[in-house]
Short mmCIF file of C-alpha atoms in Angstrom, two decimals:
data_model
loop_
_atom_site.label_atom_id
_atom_site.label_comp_id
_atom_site.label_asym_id
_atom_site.label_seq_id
_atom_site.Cartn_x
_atom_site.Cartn_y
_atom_site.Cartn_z
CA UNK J 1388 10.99 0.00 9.28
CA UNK J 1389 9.89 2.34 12.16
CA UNK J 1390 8.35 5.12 11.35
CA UNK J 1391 5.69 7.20 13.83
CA UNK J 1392 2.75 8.49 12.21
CA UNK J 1393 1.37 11.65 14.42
CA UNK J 1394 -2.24 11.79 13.29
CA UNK J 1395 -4.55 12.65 10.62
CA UNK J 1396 -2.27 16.04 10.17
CA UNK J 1397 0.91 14.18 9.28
CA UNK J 1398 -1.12 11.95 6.70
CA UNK J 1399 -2.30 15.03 4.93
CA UNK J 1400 0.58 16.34 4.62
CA UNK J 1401 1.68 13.31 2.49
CA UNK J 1402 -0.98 14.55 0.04
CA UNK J 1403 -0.02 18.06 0.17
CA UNK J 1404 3.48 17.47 -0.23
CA UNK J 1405 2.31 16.26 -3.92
CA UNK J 1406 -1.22 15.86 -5.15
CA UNK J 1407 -3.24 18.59 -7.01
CA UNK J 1408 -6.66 18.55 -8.31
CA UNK J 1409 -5.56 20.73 -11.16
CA UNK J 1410 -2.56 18.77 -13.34
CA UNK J 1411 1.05 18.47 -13.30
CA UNK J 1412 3.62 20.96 -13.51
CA UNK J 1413 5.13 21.23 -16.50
CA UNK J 1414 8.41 21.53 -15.94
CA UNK J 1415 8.69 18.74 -13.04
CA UNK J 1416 5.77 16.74 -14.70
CA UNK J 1417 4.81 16.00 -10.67
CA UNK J 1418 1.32 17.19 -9.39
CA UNK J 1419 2.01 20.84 -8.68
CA UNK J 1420 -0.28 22.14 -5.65
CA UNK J 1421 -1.51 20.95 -2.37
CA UNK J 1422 -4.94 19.14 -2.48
CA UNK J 1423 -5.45 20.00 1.39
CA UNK J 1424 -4.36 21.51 4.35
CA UNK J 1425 -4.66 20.22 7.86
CA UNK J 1426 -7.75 22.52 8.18
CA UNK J 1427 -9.61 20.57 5.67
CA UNK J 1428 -8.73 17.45 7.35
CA UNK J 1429 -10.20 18.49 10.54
CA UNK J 1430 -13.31 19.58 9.01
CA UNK J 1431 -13.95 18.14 6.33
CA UNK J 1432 -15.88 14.47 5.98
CA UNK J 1433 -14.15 11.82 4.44
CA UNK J 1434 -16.33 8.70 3.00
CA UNK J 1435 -13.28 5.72 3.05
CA UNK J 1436 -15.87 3.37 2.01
CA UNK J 1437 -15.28 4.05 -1.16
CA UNK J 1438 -12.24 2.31 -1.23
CA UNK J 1439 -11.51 -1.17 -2.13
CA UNK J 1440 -9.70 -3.78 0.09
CA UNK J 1441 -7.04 -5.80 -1.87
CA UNK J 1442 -7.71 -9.02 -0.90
CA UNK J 1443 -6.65 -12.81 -1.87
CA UNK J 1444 -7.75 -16.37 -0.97
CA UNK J 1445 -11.17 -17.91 -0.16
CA UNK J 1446 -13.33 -15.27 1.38
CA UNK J 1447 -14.82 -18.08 4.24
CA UNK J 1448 -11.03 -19.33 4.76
CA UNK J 1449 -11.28 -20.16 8.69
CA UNK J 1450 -7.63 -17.69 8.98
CA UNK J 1451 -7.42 -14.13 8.61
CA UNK J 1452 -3.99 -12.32 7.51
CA UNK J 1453 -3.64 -8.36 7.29
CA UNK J 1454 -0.64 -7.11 6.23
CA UNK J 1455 0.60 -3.06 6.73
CA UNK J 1456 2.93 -2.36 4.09
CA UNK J 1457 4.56 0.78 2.55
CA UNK J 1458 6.02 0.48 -0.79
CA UNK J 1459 8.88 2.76 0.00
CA UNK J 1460 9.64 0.15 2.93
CA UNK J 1461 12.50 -2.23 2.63
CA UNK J 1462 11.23 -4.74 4.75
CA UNK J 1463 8.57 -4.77 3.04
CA UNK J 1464 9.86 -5.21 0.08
CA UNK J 1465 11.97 -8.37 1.35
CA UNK J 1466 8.36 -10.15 2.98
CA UNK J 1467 6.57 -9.35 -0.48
CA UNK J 1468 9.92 -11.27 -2.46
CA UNK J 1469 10.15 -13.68 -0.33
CA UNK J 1470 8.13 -14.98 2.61
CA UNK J 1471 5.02 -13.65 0.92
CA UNK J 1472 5.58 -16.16 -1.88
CA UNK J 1473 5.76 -19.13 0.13
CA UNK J 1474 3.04 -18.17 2.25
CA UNK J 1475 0.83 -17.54 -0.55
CA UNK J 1476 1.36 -21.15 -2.37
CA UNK J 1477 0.86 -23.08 1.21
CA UNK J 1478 -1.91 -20.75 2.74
CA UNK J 1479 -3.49 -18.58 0.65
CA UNK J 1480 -4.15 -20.28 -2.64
CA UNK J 1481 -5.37 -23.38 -0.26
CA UNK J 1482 -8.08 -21.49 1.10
CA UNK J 1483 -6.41 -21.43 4.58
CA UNK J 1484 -5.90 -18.41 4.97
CA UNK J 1485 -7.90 -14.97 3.48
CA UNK J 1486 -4.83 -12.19 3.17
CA UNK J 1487 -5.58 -8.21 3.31
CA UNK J 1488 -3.11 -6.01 2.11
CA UNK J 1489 -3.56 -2.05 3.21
CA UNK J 1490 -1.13 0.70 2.34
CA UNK J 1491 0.53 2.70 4.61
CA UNK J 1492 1.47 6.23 3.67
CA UNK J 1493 4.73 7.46 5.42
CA UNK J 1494 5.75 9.55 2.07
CA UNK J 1495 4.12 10.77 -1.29
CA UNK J 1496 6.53 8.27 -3.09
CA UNK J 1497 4.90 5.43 -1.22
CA UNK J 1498 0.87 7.15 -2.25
CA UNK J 1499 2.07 7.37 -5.31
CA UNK J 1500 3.44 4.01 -6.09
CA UNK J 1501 -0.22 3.44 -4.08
CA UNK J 1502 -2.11 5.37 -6.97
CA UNK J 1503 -0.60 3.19 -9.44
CA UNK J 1504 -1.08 -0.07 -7.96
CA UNK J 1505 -4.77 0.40 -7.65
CA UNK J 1506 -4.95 2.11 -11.26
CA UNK J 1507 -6.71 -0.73 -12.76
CA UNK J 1508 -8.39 -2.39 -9.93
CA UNK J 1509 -8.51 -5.54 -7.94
CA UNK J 1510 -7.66 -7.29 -10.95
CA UNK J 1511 -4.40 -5.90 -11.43
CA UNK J 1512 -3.47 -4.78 -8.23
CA UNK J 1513 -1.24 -7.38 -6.51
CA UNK J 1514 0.41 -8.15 -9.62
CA UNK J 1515 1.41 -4.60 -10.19
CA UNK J 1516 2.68 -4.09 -6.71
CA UNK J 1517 4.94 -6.97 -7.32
CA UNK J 1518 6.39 -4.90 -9.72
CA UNK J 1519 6.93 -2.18 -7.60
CA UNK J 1520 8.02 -4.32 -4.89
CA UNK J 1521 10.29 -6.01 -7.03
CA UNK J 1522 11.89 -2.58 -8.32
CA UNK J 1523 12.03 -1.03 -5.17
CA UNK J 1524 15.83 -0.50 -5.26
CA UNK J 1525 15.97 1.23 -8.74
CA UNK J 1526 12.83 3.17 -8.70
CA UNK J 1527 12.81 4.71 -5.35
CA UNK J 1528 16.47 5.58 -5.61
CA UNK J 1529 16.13 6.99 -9.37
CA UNK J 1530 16.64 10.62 -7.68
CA UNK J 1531 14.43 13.03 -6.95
CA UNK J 1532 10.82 13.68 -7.06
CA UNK J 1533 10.32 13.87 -11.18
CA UNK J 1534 12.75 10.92 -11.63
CA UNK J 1535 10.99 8.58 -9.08
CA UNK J 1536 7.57 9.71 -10.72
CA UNK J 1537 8.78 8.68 -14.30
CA UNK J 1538 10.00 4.90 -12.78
CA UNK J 1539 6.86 4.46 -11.35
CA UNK J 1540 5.19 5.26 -15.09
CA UNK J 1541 6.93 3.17 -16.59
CA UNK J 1542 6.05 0.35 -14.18
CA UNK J 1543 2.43 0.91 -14.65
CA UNK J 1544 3.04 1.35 -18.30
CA UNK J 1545 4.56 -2.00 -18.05
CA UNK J 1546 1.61 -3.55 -16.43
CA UNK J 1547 -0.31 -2.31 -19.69
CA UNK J 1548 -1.52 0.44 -17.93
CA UNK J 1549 -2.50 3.14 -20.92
CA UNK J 1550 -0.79 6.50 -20.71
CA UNK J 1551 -4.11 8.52 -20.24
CA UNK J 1552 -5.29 6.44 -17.49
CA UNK J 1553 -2.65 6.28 -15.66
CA UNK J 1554 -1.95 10.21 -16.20
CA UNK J 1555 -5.93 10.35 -14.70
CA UNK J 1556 -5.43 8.38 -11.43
CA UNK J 1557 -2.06 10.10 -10.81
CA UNK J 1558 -4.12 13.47 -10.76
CA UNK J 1559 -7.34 11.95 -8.92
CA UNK J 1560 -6.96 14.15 -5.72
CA UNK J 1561 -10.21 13.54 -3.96
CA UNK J 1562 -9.07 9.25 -4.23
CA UNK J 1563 -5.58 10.59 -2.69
CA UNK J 1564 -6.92 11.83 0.22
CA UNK J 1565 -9.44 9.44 0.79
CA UNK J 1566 -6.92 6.40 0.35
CA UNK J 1567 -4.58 8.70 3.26
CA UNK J 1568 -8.12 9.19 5.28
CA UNK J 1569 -8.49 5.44 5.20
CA UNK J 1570 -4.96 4.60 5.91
CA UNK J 1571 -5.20 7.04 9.48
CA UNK J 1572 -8.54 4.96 10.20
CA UNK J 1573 -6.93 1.73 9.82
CA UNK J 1574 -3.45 2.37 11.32
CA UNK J 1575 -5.33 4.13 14.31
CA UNK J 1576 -7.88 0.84 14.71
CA UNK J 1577 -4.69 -1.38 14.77
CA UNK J 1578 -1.94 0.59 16.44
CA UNK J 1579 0.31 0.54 13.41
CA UNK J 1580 3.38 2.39 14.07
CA UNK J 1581 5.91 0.23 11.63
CA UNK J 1582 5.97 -1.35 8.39
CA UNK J 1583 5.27 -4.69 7.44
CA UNK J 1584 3.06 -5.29 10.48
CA UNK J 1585 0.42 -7.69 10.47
CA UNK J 1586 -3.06 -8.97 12.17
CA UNK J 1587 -3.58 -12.67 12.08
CA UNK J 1588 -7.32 -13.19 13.47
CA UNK J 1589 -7.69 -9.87 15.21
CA UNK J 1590 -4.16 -9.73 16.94
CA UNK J 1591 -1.04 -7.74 16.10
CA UNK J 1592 2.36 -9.54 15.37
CA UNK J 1593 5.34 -8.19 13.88
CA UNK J 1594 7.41 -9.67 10.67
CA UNK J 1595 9.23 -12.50 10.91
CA UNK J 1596 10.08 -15.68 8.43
CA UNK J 1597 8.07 -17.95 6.90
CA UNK J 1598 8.80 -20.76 9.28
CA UNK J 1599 8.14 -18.29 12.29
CA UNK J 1600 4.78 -17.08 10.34
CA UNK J 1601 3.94 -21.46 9.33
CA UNK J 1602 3.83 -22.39 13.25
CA UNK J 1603 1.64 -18.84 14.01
CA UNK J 1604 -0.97 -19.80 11.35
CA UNK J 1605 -0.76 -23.75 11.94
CA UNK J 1606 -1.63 -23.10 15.35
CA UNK J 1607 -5.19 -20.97 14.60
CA UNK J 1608 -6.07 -23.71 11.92
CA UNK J 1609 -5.81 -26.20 14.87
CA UNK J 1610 -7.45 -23.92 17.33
#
């Protein structure tokens, strides 16, 4: 998936296109008002160190793996089904290999599927974004706006998420616009302009299968 990003502007506007600091509509049961405008953004300081980098495998492993990934993204959704899996088992739970996984933003869908995934912290998170990843196809086609909202409930609910809590970090606006703050940072450091992309020890390459991604990471364990 190709998708240009034009700037900090075009991430807030994710945010305003659905976060508000002050609760949900009732008749949409979405977040109702914009949390920013592009004025803001320019103006404003943003700390991103607040947030929290979802991370797997052995924190010394000698190979470093940093995946770019929306959750509205198809091909992203295959890797995480599929490749991800393999590469895990082999790499990742062997201490080969220390994996990053950052969101990238292209639509409020994809922040708030974000929102949700990071509801109940590290602990939770990849396992709950294998949920979404695994219901891409029914949630993100469920309709509109309210209707996609509502399938992405019910998958945190299904991760045990509590109703409350989860009603609490759909509504945190200040965490939405960090986590889209922290998104431009990264994608602007790495030169992200499509979804999944990766960095394997500080370089760029694109998706490709596990065999493809076996001989890439082989080769910097033997470097």
């Amino acid at each position: 998936m190709t998708r240009l990003m034009s700037g900090v502007f075009a991430a807030v506007a994710v945010v305003a296109g659905g976060y508000a600091l002050s609760g949900f509509n009732s008749q949409s049961n979405l977040p109702e008002n914009p949390l920013v405008g592009a004025a803001f953004a320019q103006e404003a300081e943003v700390d991103t160190s607040t947030i929290t980098e979802m991370t797997l495998g052995a924190e010394d492993a000698p190979v470093t793996l940093i995946e770019y990934a929306s959750y509205t993204c198809p091909h992203c959704a295959n890797f995480h089904n599929n490749t991800f899996k393999q590469l895990k088992a082999d790499y990742i739970d062997t201490g080969k290999v220390k994996f990053i996984y950052r969101e990238v933003y292209f639509d409020r869908y994809g922040l708030w599927a974000s929102m949700i995934a990071r509801c109940s912290g590290p602990e939770k998170f990849f396992g709950i974004s294998d949920l979404i990843y695994k219901g891409q196809s029914e949630w993100a086609r469920a309709g509109g706006a309210s209707e996609i909202i509502d399938e992405l409930r019910k998958i945190g609910r299904l991760a045990g998420i509590e109703n409350d809590q989860l009603e609490a970090c759909l509504q945190d606006g200040e965490k939405a616009q960090t986590l889209v703050t922290w998104y431009q940072e990264n994608a602007t450091e790495h030169g992200i302009e499509s979804t999944p992309s990766f960095i394997l020890n500080g370089e760029k390459v694109s998706n490709q299968s596990y065999d493809d991604f076996k001989k890439l990471l082989d080769a910097e364990l033997e470097s």
